[in-house]
Short mmCIF file of C-alpha atoms in Angstrom, two decimals:
data_model
loop_
_atom_site.label_atom_id
_atom_site.label_comp_id
_atom_site.label_asym_id
_atom_site.label_seq_id
_atom_site.Cartn_x
_atom_site.Cartn_y
_atom_site.Cartn_z
CA MET A 1 142.88 -7.06 -56.85
CA LYS A 2 142.79 -4.43 -54.14
CA PRO A 3 140.85 -4.46 -50.88
CA ALA A 4 137.78 -2.36 -50.33
CA PRO A 5 138.49 0.91 -48.48
CA PHE A 6 138.91 0.67 -44.72
CA ALA A 7 140.02 2.82 -41.80
CA TYR A 8 143.43 1.86 -40.42
CA HIS A 9 144.18 1.81 -36.68
CA ARG A 10 147.57 1.30 -35.03
CA PRO A 11 147.17 0.81 -31.26
CA SER A 12 150.22 0.66 -29.00
CA SER A 13 148.77 -1.37 -26.12
CA ARG A 14 146.45 -4.30 -25.56
CA GLU A 15 144.10 -1.97 -23.70
CA GLU A 16 143.80 0.21 -26.80
CA VAL A 17 142.88 -2.88 -28.82
CA ASP A 18 140.17 -3.69 -26.28
CA GLY A 19 138.75 -0.19 -26.62
CA LEU A 20 138.77 -0.21 -30.41
CA LEU A 21 137.02 -3.59 -30.59
CA ALA A 22 134.42 -2.44 -28.07
CA GLU A 23 133.79 0.70 -30.12
CA LEU A 24 133.90 -0.78 -33.61
CA GLY A 25 132.39 -4.22 -32.99
CA GLY A 26 131.98 -6.53 -35.95
CA GLU A 27 133.16 -3.84 -38.38
CA ALA A 28 136.79 -4.41 -37.33
CA LYS A 29 139.41 -7.08 -38.08
CA LEU A 30 142.74 -7.57 -36.33
CA LEU A 31 145.93 -7.65 -38.40
CA ALA A 32 148.99 -9.46 -37.02
CA GLY A 33 150.89 -11.51 -39.60
CA GLY A 34 148.35 -10.81 -42.32
CA GLN A 35 149.08 -14.04 -44.19
CA SER A 36 145.40 -15.01 -44.11
CA LEU A 37 143.68 -11.65 -43.73
CA VAL A 38 145.43 -9.74 -46.51
CA PRO A 39 144.60 -12.24 -49.30
CA ILE A 40 141.01 -12.35 -48.07
CA LEU A 41 140.84 -8.56 -48.21
CA ASN A 42 142.45 -8.43 -51.64
CA MET A 43 139.96 -10.95 -53.03
CA ARG A 44 137.17 -9.03 -51.29
CA LEU A 45 135.95 -12.11 -49.51
CA ALA A 46 135.77 -9.79 -46.51
CA ALA A 47 135.39 -6.02 -46.43
CA PRO A 48 135.75 -4.75 -42.86
CA ALA A 49 135.30 -1.05 -42.34
CA HIS A 50 138.25 -1.01 -39.92
CA VAL A 51 141.58 -2.87 -39.71
CA ILE A 52 143.38 -2.85 -36.37
CA ASP A 53 147.11 -3.45 -36.85
CA ILE A 54 148.56 -4.91 -33.64
CA ASN A 55 152.15 -5.08 -34.92
CA PHE A 56 153.07 -1.92 -33.04
CA LEU A 57 151.99 -3.03 -29.57
CA ARG A 58 154.68 -2.06 -27.07
CA ASP A 59 156.76 -4.58 -25.11
CA GLU A 60 155.28 -7.66 -26.77
CA PRO A 61 157.46 -10.80 -26.67
CA ALA A 62 158.78 -11.92 -30.04
CA ASP A 63 159.53 -15.44 -28.80
CA PRO A 64 157.61 -18.07 -26.86
CA VAL A 65 158.17 -18.26 -23.11
CA LEU A 66 157.88 -21.14 -20.66
CA ASP A 67 155.38 -20.53 -17.87
CA ASP A 68 154.10 -23.06 -15.35
CA GLY A 69 154.73 -26.07 -17.59
CA ALA A 70 153.34 -24.52 -20.77
CA LEU A 71 154.77 -22.77 -23.82
CA VAL A 72 153.12 -19.36 -24.10
CA PHE A 73 152.74 -17.55 -27.43
CA GLY A 74 151.84 -13.88 -27.36
CA PRO A 75 150.00 -12.24 -30.25
CA LEU A 76 153.19 -11.28 -32.13
CA VAL A 77 155.19 -14.51 -31.87
CA ARG A 78 155.88 -15.48 -35.49
CA MET A 79 155.74 -19.11 -36.55
CA ARG A 80 159.36 -18.95 -37.66
CA ALA A 81 160.40 -17.76 -34.20
CA ALA A 82 158.53 -20.65 -32.62
CA GLU A 83 160.02 -23.12 -35.09
CA ARG A 84 163.55 -21.99 -34.22
CA SER A 85 162.98 -21.51 -30.49
CA PRO A 86 165.30 -23.55 -28.20
CA LEU A 87 162.45 -23.68 -25.66
CA VAL A 88 160.15 -25.29 -28.23
CA GLY A 89 162.88 -27.70 -29.31
CA LYS A 90 163.43 -28.79 -25.71
CA HIS A 91 159.92 -28.72 -24.25
CA LEU A 92 157.59 -29.22 -27.22
CA PRO A 93 159.46 -30.72 -30.19
CA LEU A 94 156.17 -31.80 -31.77
CA LEU A 95 155.36 -28.14 -32.46
CA ALA A 96 158.65 -27.66 -34.30
CA GLU A 97 157.83 -30.72 -36.42
CA VAL A 98 154.33 -29.45 -37.19
CA LEU A 99 155.54 -25.97 -38.16
CA GLN A 100 157.77 -27.41 -40.87
CA HIS A 101 154.57 -28.39 -42.69
CA VAL A 102 152.95 -24.95 -42.46
CA ALA A 103 153.10 -23.16 -45.83
CA HIS A 104 156.60 -21.86 -46.72
CA PRO A 105 159.37 -20.12 -44.71
CA ALA A 106 158.38 -16.73 -46.12
CA ILE A 107 154.84 -17.21 -44.81
CA ARG A 108 156.06 -18.49 -41.44
CA SER A 109 158.36 -15.49 -41.08
CA ARG A 110 155.31 -13.21 -40.87
CA GLY A 111 152.41 -15.42 -39.82
CA THR A 112 151.81 -15.71 -36.08
CA VAL A 113 151.00 -18.76 -33.98
CA THR A 114 148.09 -17.02 -32.29
CA GLY A 115 146.80 -15.60 -35.58
CA SER A 116 146.64 -19.02 -37.22
CA ILE A 117 144.65 -20.39 -34.30
CA ALA A 118 142.33 -17.36 -34.23
CA HIS A 119 141.70 -17.80 -37.97
CA ALA A 120 140.24 -21.23 -37.15
CA ASP A 121 140.87 -22.85 -40.52
CA PRO A 122 140.21 -26.61 -40.16
CA ALA A 123 142.76 -27.19 -42.94
CA ALA A 124 145.49 -25.52 -40.85
CA GLU A 125 147.88 -27.48 -38.66
CA LEU A 126 148.06 -25.33 -35.52
CA PRO A 127 144.38 -25.51 -34.48
CA ALA A 128 144.57 -29.31 -34.65
CA LEU A 129 147.76 -29.32 -32.60
CA LEU A 130 146.29 -27.05 -29.93
CA VAL A 131 143.35 -29.43 -29.55
CA LEU A 132 145.62 -32.48 -29.51
CA LEU A 133 147.73 -30.99 -26.71
CA GLU A 134 144.65 -29.85 -24.76
CA GLY A 135 145.98 -26.32 -24.79
CA GLU A 136 144.04 -23.14 -24.18
CA ALA A 137 143.56 -19.59 -25.38
CA ARG A 138 143.61 -16.60 -23.07
CA VAL A 139 141.15 -14.08 -24.45
CA ARG A 140 140.36 -10.53 -23.45
CA SER A 141 138.04 -7.62 -24.16
CA ALA A 142 137.03 -4.35 -22.57
CA ASP A 143 134.82 -6.44 -20.25
CA GLY A 144 137.69 -8.56 -18.88
CA ARG A 145 139.65 -11.74 -19.47
CA ARG A 146 138.81 -15.43 -19.61
CA THR A 147 140.41 -18.74 -20.58
CA VAL A 148 138.95 -20.93 -23.31
CA ALA A 149 139.97 -24.58 -23.57
CA ALA A 150 141.04 -25.69 -27.02
CA ASP A 151 138.13 -28.11 -27.41
CA GLU A 152 135.71 -25.24 -26.77
CA LEU A 153 137.41 -22.64 -28.97
CA PHE A 154 136.44 -23.71 -32.49
CA ALA A 155 132.86 -23.46 -33.73
CA GLY A 156 133.16 -24.20 -37.48
CA HIS A 157 134.97 -23.21 -40.67
CA LEU A 158 136.84 -19.96 -39.87
CA GLU A 159 134.67 -19.52 -36.78
CA THR A 160 135.51 -19.45 -33.08
CA THR A 161 133.42 -19.16 -29.93
CA LEU A 162 134.88 -15.77 -29.05
CA ARG A 163 132.31 -13.20 -28.03
CA SER A 164 131.89 -9.79 -29.61
CA GLY A 165 134.87 -7.59 -28.76
CA GLU A 166 137.09 -10.47 -27.63
CA TRP A 167 140.48 -11.35 -29.08
CA ILE A 168 143.16 -13.90 -28.25
CA GLU A 169 146.02 -12.31 -26.33
CA GLU A 170 147.98 -15.55 -25.89
CA VAL A 171 147.91 -19.25 -26.63
CA ARG A 172 149.23 -21.82 -24.17
CA MET A 173 150.43 -25.29 -25.17
CA PRO A 174 151.45 -27.75 -22.45
CA ALA A 175 155.09 -28.80 -22.62
CA ARG A 176 155.35 -32.41 -23.70
CA ALA A 177 157.98 -34.75 -25.08
CA GLY A 178 157.28 -37.19 -27.89
CA GLY A 179 154.44 -37.25 -30.35
CA ALA A 180 154.42 -37.39 -34.13
CA PHE A 181 152.87 -35.59 -37.08
CA GLU A 182 152.22 -36.81 -40.61
CA GLU A 183 150.76 -34.89 -43.54
CA PHE A 184 150.11 -35.32 -47.24
CA ALA A 185 149.86 -32.40 -49.65
CA ARG A 186 150.17 -32.39 -53.44
CA ARG A 187 153.07 -29.93 -53.12
CA HIS A 188 155.03 -29.02 -50.03
CA GLY A 189 153.54 -25.88 -48.57
CA ASP A 190 150.08 -26.41 -50.04
CA TYR A 191 147.11 -27.04 -47.79
CA ALA A 192 147.17 -30.68 -46.77
CA LEU A 193 144.66 -33.15 -48.17
CA CYS A 194 145.02 -34.76 -44.76
CA GLY A 195 147.24 -34.41 -41.71
CA VAL A 196 147.31 -36.07 -38.32
CA GLY A 197 149.05 -35.50 -35.01
CA ALA A 198 149.47 -38.30 -32.50
CA LEU A 199 150.42 -38.61 -28.84
CA ALA A 200 150.90 -41.78 -26.82
CA VAL A 201 148.30 -42.10 -24.04
CA GLY A 202 149.18 -45.23 -22.06
CA ASP A 203 148.71 -48.18 -24.37
CA ALA A 204 146.45 -46.12 -26.67
CA PHE A 205 146.98 -42.82 -28.44
CA ALA A 206 145.34 -39.46 -29.00
CA LEU A 207 144.84 -38.26 -32.56
CA SER A 208 143.83 -34.94 -34.08
CA PHE A 209 143.27 -34.60 -37.82
CA VAL A 210 143.82 -31.70 -40.22
CA GLY A 211 141.33 -31.03 -43.02
CA MET A 212 138.93 -33.81 -42.06
CA SER A 213 136.09 -31.98 -40.31
CA ALA A 214 134.74 -28.51 -39.64
CA VAL A 215 136.53 -28.32 -36.28
CA PRO A 216 139.52 -30.26 -34.97
CA GLU A 217 138.85 -32.96 -32.39
CA ARG A 218 141.01 -34.94 -29.98
CA LEU A 219 140.20 -38.63 -30.36
CA VAL A 220 141.63 -41.11 -27.85
CA VAL A 221 141.48 -44.59 -29.35
CA GLY A 222 143.25 -47.92 -29.43
CA ASP A 223 142.80 -48.37 -33.17
CA VAL A 224 143.22 -45.74 -35.90
CA ARG A 225 140.26 -47.13 -37.82
CA GLU A 226 138.05 -46.33 -34.85
CA ALA A 227 139.09 -42.69 -35.09
CA VAL A 228 138.72 -42.54 -38.88
CA ALA A 229 135.18 -43.92 -38.61
CA ARG A 230 134.24 -40.86 -36.55
CA LEU A 231 135.52 -38.36 -39.12
CA GLU A 232 133.25 -36.55 -41.58
CA PRO A 233 135.40 -35.33 -44.48
CA GLU A 234 133.79 -33.67 -47.48
CA ASP A 235 134.26 -34.01 -51.22
CA ASP A 236 135.90 -30.99 -52.82
CA LEU A 237 137.93 -30.03 -55.90
CA HIS A 238 141.07 -31.58 -54.45
CA ALA A 239 139.94 -34.98 -53.16
CA THR A 240 136.91 -37.11 -52.45
CA ALA A 241 135.82 -37.90 -48.93
CA ASP A 242 136.71 -41.57 -49.45
CA TYR A 243 140.22 -40.69 -50.56
CA ARG A 244 140.68 -38.47 -47.50
CA ARG A 245 139.56 -41.34 -45.26
CA ARG A 246 142.14 -43.62 -46.86
CA LEU A 247 144.79 -40.98 -46.25
CA ALA A 248 143.61 -40.52 -42.67
CA GLU A 249 143.98 -44.23 -41.97
CA THR A 250 147.41 -44.52 -43.59
CA LEU A 251 148.82 -41.36 -42.03
CA GLY A 252 147.13 -42.06 -38.70
CA GLU A 253 148.70 -45.50 -38.41
CA ARG A 254 152.11 -44.05 -39.31
CA ALA A 255 151.83 -41.22 -36.77
CA ALA A 256 150.46 -43.51 -34.03
CA ARG A 257 153.30 -45.98 -34.52
CA ARG A 258 155.89 -43.21 -34.30
CA ALA A 259 154.22 -41.72 -31.22
CA LEU A 260 154.19 -45.08 -29.42
CA GLU A 261 157.86 -45.62 -30.26
CA ALA A 262 158.97 -42.14 -29.18
#
């Protein structure tokens, strides 16, 4: 299938993006990696009148940078670049582990860290990781900039709390050693039936689940079953809610044990 007709825009600065979004409003979609947007356009699940391609922004970093104890990902940092980054390997190895579960290398070579988070798919790994790490998104518009904490960023399936005209110019994840991630998918690279990230928090642990609720949550508990009891998975074509809960408990215990041992 082919997308519905749209006007194509190629800004060269973040300020131009601000202006286009202010002018075009809800009729515009941003294109970075395109690994989510392009299939949606081709299937005509969305038909924006305007597509704003940010791949030609000048002087944008292609790799994450370390700033004030956090790994910073600009809008054009590809997942593959983050996965291979020495800074990530040294300061946030959990991210490198998580990225190995995201789709396939060909997808990661184009898809961006910030784009995956902005897409807000509860079945995606990076939104759950951002919440687990208590990271934040720096957002901007023609009206100015603000910072949105990860636990306030996601509003539902494919929905964020960004205001009209706003877009995410960078994502910040606190540097942290340790942690663990476990995931189960029918085939490697498919969307996970369930995934879970874990961090040691004293004698307890923090968990964040993939594909188990409309928005990712950070749950600090002493027992995985306590966290699983708070989840609200849904039945779908791939698995029942009960099966997902069983996976959540099994994977959660495995990830928590690894996190405590790290």
